[in-house]
Tab-separated table of C-alpha atoms and ligand atoms in Angstrom:
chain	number	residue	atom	x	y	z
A	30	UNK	CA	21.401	-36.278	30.133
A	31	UNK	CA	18.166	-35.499	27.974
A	32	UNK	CA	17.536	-32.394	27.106
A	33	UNK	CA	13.921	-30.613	26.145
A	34	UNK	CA	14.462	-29.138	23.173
A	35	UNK	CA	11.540	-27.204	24.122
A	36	UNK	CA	14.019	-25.245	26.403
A	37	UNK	CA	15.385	-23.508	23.629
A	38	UNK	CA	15.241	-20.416	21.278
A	39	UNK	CA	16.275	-20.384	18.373
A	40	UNK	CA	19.819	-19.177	19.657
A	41	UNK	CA	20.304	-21.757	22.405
A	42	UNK	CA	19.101	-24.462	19.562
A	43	UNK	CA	22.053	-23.535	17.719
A	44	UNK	CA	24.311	-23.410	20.646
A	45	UNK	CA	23.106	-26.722	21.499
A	46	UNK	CA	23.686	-28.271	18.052
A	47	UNK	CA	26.654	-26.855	17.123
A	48	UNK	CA	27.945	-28.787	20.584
A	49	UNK	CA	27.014	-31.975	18.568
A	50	UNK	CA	29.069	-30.809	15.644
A	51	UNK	CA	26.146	-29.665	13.514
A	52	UNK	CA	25.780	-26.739	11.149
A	53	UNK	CA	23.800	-23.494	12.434
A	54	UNK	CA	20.859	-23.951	9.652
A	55	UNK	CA	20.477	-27.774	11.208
A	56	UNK	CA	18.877	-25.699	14.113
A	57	UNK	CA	16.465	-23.278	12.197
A	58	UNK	CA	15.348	-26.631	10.423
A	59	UNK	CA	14.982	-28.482	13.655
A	60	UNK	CA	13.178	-25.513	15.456
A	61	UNK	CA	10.682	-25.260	12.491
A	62	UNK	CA	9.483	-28.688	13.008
A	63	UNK	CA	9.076	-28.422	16.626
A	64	UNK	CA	7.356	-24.969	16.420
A	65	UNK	CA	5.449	-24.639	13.109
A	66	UNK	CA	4.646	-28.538	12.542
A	67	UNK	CA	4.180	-29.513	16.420
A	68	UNK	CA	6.507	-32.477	15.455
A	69	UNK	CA	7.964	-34.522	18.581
A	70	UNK	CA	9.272	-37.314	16.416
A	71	UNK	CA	12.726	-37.046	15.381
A	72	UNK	CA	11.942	-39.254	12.589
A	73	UNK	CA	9.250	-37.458	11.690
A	74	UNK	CA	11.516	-34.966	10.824
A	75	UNK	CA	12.496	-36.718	7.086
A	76	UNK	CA	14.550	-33.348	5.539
A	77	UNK	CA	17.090	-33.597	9.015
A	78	UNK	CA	20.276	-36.145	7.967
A	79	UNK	CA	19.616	-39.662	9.300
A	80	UNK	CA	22.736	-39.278	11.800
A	81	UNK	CA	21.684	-35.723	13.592
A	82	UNK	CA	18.405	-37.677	14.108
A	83	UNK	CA	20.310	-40.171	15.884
A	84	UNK	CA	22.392	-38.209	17.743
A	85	UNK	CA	19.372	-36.371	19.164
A	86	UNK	CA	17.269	-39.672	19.954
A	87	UNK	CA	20.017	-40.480	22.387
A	88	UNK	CA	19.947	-37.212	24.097
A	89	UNK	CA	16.501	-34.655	23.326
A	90	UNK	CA	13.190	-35.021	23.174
A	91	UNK	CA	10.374	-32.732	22.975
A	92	UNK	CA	7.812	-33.419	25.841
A	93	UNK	CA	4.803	-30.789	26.297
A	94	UNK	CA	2.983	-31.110	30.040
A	95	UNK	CA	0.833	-34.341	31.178
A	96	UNK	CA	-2.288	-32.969	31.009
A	97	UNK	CA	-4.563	-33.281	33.581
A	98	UNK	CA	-7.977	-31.896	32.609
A	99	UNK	CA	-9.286	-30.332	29.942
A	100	UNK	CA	-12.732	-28.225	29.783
A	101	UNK	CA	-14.596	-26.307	26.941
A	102	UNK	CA	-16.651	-23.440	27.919
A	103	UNK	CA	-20.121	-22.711	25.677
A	104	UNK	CA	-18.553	-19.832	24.602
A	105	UNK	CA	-15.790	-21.792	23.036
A	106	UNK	CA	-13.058	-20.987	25.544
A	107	UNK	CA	-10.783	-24.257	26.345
A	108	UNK	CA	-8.955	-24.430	29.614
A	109	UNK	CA	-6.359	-26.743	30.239
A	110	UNK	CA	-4.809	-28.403	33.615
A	111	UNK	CA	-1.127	-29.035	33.409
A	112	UNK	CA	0.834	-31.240	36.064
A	113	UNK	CA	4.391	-29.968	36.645
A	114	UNK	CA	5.071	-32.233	39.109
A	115	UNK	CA	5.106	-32.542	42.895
A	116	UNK	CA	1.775	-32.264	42.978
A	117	UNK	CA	1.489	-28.541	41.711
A	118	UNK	CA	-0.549	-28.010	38.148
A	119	UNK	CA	-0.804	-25.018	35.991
A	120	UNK	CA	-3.465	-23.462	33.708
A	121	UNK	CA	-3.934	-22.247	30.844
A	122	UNK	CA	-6.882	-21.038	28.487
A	123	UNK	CA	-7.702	-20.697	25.168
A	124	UNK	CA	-10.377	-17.951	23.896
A	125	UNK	CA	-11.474	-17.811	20.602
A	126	UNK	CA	-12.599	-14.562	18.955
A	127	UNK	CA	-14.173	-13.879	15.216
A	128	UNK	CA	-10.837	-11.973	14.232
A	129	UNK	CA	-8.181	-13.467	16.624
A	130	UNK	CA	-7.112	-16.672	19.450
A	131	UNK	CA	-5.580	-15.650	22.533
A	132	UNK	CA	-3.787	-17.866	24.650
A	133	UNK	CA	-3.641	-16.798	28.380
A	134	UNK	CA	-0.311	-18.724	29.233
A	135	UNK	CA	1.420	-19.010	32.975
A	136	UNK	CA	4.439	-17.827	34.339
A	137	UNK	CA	4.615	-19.944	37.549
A	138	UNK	CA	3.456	-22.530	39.746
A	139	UNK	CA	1.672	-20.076	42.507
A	140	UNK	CA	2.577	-16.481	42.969
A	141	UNK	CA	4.514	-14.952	45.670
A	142	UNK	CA	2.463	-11.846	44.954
A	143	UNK	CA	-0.147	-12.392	46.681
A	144	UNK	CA	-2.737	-10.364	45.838
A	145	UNK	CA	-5.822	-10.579	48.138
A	146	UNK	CA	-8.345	-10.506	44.824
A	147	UNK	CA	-6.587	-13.117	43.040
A	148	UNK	CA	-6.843	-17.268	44.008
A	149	UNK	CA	-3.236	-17.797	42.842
A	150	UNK	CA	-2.337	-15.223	44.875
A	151	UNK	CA	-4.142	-16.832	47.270
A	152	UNK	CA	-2.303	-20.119	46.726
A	153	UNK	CA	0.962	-18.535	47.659
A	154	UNK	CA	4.193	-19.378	45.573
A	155	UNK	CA	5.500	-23.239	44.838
A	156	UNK	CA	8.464	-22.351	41.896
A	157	UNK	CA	9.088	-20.887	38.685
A	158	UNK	CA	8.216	-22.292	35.301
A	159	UNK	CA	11.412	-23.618	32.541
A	160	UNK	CA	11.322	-22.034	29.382
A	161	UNK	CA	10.061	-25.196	28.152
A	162	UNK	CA	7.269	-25.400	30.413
A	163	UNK	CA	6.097	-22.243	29.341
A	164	UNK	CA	6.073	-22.954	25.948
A	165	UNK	CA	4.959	-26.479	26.255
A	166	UNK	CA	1.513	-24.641	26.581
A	167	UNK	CA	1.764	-22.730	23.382
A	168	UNK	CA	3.318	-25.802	21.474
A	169	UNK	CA	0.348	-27.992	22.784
A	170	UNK	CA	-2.405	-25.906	22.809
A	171	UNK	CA	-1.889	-24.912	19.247
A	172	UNK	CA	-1.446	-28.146	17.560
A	173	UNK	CA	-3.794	-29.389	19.766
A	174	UNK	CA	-6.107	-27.023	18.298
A	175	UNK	CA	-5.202	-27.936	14.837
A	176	UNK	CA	-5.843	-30.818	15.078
A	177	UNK	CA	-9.034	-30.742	16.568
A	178	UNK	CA	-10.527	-28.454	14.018
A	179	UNK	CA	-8.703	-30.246	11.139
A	180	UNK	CA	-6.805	-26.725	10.381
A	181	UNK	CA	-3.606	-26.395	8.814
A	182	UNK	CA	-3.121	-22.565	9.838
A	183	UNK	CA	-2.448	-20.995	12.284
A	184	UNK	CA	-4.738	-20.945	15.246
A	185	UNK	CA	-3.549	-18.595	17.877
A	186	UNK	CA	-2.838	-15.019	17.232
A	187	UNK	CA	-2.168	-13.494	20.712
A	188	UNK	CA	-0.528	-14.584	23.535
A	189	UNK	CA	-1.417	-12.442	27.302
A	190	UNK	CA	0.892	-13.620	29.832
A	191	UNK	CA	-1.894	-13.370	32.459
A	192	UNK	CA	-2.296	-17.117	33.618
A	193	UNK	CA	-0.650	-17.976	36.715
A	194	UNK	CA	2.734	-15.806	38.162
A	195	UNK	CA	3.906	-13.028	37.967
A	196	UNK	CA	5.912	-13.331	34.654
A	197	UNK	CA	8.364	-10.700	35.950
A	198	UNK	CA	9.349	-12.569	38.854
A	199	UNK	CA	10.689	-15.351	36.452
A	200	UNK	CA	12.589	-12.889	33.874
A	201	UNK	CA	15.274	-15.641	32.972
A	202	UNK	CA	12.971	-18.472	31.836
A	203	UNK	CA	10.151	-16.019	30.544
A	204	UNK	CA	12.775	-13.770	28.011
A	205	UNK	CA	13.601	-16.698	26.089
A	206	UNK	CA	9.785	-17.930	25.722
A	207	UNK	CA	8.827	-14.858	24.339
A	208	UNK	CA	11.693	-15.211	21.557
A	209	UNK	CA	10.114	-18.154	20.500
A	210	UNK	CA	6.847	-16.707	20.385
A	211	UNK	CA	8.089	-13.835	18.131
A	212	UNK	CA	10.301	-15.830	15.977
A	213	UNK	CA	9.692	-16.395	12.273
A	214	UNK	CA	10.776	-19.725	12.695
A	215	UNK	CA	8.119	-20.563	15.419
A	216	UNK	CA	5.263	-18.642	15.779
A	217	UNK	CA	6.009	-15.504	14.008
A	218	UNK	CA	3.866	-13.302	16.136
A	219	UNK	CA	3.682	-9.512	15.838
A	220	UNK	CA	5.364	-7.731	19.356
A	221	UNK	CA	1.652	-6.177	19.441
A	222	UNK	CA	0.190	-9.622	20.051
A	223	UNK	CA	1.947	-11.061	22.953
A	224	UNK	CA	1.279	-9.155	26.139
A	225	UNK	CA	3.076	-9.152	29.440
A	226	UNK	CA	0.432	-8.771	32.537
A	227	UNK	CA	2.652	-7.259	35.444
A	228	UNK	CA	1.692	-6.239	39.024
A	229	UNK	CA	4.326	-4.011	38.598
A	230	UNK	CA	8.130	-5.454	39.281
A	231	UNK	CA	10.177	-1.945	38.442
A	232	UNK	CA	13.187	-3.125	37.626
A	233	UNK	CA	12.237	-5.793	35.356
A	234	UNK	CA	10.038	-3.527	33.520
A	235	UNK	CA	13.036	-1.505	32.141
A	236	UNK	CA	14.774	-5.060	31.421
A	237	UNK	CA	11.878	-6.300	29.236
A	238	UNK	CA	12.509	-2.636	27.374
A	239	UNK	CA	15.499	-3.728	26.480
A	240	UNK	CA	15.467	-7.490	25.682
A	241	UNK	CA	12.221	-7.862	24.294
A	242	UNK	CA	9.750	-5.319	24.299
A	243	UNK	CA	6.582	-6.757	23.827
A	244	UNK	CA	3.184	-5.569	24.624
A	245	UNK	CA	3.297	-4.334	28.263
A	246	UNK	CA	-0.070	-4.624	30.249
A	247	UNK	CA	0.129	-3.186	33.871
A	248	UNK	CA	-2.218	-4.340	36.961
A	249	UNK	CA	-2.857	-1.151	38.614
A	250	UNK	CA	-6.237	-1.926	40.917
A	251	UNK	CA	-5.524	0.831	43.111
A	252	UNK	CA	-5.001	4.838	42.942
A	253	UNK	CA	-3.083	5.758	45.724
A	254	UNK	CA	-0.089	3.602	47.977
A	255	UNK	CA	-2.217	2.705	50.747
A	256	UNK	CA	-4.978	0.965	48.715
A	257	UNK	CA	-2.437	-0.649	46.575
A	258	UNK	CA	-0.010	-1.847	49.408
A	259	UNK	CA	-3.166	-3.675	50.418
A	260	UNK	CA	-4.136	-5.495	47.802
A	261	UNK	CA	-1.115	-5.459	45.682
A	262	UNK	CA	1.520	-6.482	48.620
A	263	UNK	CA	4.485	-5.560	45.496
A	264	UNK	CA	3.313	-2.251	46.179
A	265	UNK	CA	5.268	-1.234	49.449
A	266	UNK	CA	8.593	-2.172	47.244
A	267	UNK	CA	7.718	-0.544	44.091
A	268	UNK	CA	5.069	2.246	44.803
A	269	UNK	CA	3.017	3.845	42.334
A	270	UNK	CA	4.677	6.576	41.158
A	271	UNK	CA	7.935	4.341	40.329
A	272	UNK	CA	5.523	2.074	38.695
A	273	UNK	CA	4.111	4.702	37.006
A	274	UNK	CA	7.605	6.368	35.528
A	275	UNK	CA	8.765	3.030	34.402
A	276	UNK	CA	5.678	2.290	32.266
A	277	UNK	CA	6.463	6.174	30.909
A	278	UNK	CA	10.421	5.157	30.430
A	279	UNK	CA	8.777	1.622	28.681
A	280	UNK	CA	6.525	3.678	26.148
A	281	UNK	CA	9.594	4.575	24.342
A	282	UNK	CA	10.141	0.362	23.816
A	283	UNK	CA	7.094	-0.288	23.153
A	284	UNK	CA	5.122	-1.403	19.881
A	285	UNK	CA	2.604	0.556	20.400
A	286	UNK	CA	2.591	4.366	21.970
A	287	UNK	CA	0.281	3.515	24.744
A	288	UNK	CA	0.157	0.883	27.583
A	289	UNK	CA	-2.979	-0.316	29.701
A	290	UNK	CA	-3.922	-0.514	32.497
A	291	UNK	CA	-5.793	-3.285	34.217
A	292	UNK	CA	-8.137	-2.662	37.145
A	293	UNK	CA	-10.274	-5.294	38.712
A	294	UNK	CA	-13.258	-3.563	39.898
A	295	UNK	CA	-13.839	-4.662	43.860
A	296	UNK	CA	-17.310	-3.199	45.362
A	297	UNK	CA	-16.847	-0.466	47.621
A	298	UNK	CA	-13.130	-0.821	47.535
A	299	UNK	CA	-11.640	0.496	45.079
A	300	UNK	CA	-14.993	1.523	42.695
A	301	UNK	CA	-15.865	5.097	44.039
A	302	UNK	CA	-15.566	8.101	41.698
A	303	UNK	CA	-12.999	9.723	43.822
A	304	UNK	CA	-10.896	6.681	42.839
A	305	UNK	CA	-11.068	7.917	39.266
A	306	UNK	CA	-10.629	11.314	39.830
A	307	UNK	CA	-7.202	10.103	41.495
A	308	UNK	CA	-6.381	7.950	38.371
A	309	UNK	CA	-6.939	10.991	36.132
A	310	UNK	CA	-4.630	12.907	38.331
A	311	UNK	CA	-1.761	9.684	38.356
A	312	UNK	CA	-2.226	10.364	34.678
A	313	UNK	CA	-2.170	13.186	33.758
A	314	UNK	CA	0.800	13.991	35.724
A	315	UNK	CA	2.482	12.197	33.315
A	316	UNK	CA	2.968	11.663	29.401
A	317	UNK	CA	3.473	15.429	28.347
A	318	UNK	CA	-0.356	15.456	27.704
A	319	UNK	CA	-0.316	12.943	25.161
A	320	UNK	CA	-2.755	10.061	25.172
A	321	UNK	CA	-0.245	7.180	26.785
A	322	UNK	CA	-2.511	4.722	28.403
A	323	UNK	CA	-5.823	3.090	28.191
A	324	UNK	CA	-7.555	1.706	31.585
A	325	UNK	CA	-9.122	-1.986	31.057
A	326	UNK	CA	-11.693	-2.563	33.795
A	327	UNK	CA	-11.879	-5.974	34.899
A	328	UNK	CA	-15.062	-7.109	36.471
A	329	UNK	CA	-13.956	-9.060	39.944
A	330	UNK	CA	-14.522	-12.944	39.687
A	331	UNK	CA	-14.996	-13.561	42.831
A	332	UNK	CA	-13.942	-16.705	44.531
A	333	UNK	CA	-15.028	-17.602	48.621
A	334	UNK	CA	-11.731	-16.861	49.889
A	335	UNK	CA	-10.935	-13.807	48.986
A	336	UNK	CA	-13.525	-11.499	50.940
A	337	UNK	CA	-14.300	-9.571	48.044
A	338	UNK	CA	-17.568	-9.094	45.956
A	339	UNK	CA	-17.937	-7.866	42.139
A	340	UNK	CA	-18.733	-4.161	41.338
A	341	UNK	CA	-21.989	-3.608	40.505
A	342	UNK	CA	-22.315	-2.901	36.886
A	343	UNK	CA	-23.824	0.622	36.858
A	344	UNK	CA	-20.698	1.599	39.594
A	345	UNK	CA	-18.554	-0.117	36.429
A	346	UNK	CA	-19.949	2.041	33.747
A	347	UNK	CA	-20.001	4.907	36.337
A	348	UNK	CA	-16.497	4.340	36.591
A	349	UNK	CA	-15.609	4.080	33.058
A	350	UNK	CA	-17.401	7.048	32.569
A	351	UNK	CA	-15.340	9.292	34.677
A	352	UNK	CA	-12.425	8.026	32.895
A	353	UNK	CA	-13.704	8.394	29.499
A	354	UNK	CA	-15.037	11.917	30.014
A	355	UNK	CA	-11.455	12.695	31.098
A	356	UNK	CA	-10.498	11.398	27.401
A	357	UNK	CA	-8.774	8.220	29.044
A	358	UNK	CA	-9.898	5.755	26.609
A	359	UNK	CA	-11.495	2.848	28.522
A	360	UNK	CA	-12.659	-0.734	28.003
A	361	UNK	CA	-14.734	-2.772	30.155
A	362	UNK	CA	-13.187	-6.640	30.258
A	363	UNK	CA	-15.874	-9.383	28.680
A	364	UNK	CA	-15.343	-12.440	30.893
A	365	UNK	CA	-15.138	-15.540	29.159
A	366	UNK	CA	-15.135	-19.158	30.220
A	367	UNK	CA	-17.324	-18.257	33.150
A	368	UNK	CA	-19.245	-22.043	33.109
A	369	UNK	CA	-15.434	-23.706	33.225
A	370	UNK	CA	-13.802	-21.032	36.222
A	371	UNK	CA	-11.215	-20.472	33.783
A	372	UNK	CA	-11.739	-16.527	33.660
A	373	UNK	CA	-8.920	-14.138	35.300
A	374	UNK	CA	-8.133	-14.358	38.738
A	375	UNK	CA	-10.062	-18.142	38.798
A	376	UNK	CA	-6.918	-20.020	37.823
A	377	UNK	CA	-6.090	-22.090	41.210
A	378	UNK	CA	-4.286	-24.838	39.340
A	379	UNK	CA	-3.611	-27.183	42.011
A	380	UNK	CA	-5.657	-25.791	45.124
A	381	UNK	CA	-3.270	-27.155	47.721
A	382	UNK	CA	-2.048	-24.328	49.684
A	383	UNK	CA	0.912	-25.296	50.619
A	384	UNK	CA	2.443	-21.956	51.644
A	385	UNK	CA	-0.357	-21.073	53.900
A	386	UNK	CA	-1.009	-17.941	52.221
A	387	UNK	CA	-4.726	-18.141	51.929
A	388	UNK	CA	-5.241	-18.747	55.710
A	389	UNK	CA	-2.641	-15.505	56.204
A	390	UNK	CA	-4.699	-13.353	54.075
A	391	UNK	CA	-7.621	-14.660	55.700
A	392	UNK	CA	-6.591	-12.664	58.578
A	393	UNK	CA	-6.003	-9.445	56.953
A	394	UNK	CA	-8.767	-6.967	56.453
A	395	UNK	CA	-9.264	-4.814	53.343
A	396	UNK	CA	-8.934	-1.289	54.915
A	397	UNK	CA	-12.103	0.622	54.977
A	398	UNK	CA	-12.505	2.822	52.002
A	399	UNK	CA	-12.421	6.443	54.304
A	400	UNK	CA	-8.668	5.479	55.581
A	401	UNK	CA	-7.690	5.612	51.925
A	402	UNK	CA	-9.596	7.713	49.266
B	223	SAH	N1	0.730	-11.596	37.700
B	223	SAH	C1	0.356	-10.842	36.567
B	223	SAH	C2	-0.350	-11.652	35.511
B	223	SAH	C3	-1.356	-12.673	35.952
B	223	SAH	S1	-2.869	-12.057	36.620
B	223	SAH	C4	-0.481	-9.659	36.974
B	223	SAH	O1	-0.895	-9.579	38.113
B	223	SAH	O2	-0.667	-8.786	36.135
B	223	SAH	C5	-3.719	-11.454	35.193
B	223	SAH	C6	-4.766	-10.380	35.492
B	223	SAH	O3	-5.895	-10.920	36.208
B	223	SAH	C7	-4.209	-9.274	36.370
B	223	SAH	O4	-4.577	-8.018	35.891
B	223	SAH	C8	-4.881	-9.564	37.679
B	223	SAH	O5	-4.923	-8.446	38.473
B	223	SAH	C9	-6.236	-10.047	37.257
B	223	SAH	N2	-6.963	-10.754	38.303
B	223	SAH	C10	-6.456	-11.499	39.294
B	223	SAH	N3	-7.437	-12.000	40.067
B	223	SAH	C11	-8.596	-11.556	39.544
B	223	SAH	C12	-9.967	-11.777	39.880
B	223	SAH	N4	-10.309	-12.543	40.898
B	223	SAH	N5	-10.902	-11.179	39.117
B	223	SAH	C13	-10.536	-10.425	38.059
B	223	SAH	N6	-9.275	-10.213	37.688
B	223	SAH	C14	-8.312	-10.766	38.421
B	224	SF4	FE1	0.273	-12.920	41.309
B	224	SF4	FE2	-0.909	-11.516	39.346
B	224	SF4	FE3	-2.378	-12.985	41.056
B	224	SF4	FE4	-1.181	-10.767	41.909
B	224	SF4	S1	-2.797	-10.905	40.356
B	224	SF4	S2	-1.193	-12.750	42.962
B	224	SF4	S3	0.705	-10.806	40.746
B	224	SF4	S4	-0.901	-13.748	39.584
């Protein structure tokens, strides 16, 4: 029996060594070295008594991922390949900015999603991340980082749960990885700075209000239920206007009063102005008139597979436009990490497709655009 002590928040660390007959502060000192000093080395560890240490030789450890390739963009950005065994890997991507580091951090191996713009989608679904695995990329990546550029402080701000998965699909394991991330023990960041990327799983939405209600970002892609049931497949369980009243219901969790909205921008799909007009109206039927979401526009990074092209950028600024004019404040996504693959949507991990999923969507067309406007 060896345990990962990477497994753990704060409150299952004290669970676990009060089972070994130690005192509840043992754990907040333990969890400080794994989190804030990166240690892995028990002995490392000099202000822990000499018998815990032993005791936890013989049955912990804290392992981060084999790592399986590593590639730094230009622009800075730093994507990682992490093996989690069976021949599946995981990614995840560092992007430095002048005021802030984000870490784009995975959920799963796969996604049973399947949406037809996305390659993990694409990949179809192999299993659900630990806790520990999840936060084996945080732990590495930011001592890593230290390291590297000889810092002692701290290097990432942000964490977007937008890597691989659908982080909603693996509540259990994710709940407790975003503890850690929040804790002042470990990484002591702000609810505003880690974001949870969902394609929209309704039930777990109003969960996360409740046990941890972090930033809440919300993969839309589509105005109405028949464009969305295409390309988000979620869709025909939990259509848009449940989606919708959930992320209302979640506003009142939320650290900040609004939510946004991602939408990948897919050429003559879902780019038209009429598809704007709709969003207004999805909108504005909600939120009492207040200003409750912003729309983030996601240029498509197209990969062979998928069918799809990019938006041209004047139909992207069109777009924005529309939405802007309505007062819906809008962004239009930078993409990063371009020479590396490692921007959204590009993250294949291991490209195996074991489910068959890519040769299923293969088959599928995207419906043409006057069946659904
Ligand atoms: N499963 C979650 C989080 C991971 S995907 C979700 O879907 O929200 C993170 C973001 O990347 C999502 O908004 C997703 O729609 C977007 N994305 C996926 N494939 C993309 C692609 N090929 N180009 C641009 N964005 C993409
Ligand atoms: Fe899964 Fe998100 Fe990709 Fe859809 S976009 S397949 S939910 S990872």
């Amino acid at each position: 029996m060896n345990t990962n002590l990477l497994d753990f928040d704060l409150e299952g660390l004290t669970a676990y060594c009060e089972q070994l007959g130690e005192k509840r502060f043992r754990a907040t000192q333990l969890f400080r070295w794994i989190h804030q000093r990166g240690a892995s080395d028990f002995d490392q560890m000099t202000d822990l008594a000499k018998s815990l240490r032993e005791k936890l030789k013989g049955r912990a450890h804290v392992t981060a991922l084999p790592v399986v390739s590593e590639h730094v963009s230009t622009d800075g950005t730093v994507k990682w390949l992490f093996d989690v065994g069976d021949g599946n890997a995981v990614e995840t991507v560092f992007i430095p900015e002048d005021d802030r580091g984000t870490l784009c951090v995975s959920s799963q191996a796969g996604c049973a999603v399947g949406c037809r713009f996305c390659s993990t989608g694409h990949q179809g679904f192999s299993r659900n991340l630990t806790t520990g695995e999840i936060l084996a990329q945080l732990w590495f990546a930011e001592h890593a980082l230290r390291k590297r550029l000889g810092k002692d402080e701290r290097i990432i701000s942000n964490v977007v749960m937008m890597g691989m998965g659908e982080p909603l699909q693996n509540y259990s394991a994710l709940v407790p990885a975003l503890r850690v991330m929040l804790d002042d023990h470990a990484y002591g960041m702000s609810r505003r700075r880690v974001t949870v990327s969902t394609s929209g799983v309704v039930p777990m939405v109003d969960r996360l209000s409740q046990d941890c209600a972090v930033a809440l970002a919300v993969s839309l892609h589509a105005p109405n239920d028949p464009l969305r049931d295409n390309l988000v497949p979620l869709n025909k369980k939990y259509p848009i206007a449940e989606l919708l009243d959930s992320c209302v219901r979640y506003l009142e969790f939320a650290p900040r009063d609004f939510l946004t909205f991602e939408y990948c921008m897919l050429d003559g799909v879902n780019d038209q102005p009429e598809h704007a007009r709709q969003l207004i109206e999805l909108v504005r039927a909600r939120g009492n008139g207040k200003n409750w979401c912003k729309f983030n526009l996601i240029p498509f990074n197209p990969f062979p597979a998928s069918g799809l092209l990019r938006s041209p950028s004047a139909r992207v600024t069109e777009f924005a436009a529309i939405l802007s004019n309505a007062g819906i404040v809008t962004t239009v996504r930078k993409t990063r990490g371009d020479d590396i693959d490692a921007a959204c949507g590009q993250l294949a991990g291991d490209v195996k497709d074991r489910t068959r999923a890519a040769e299923r969507m293969a088959k599928q067309r995207i419906i043409p655009l006057k069946q659904v406007s």
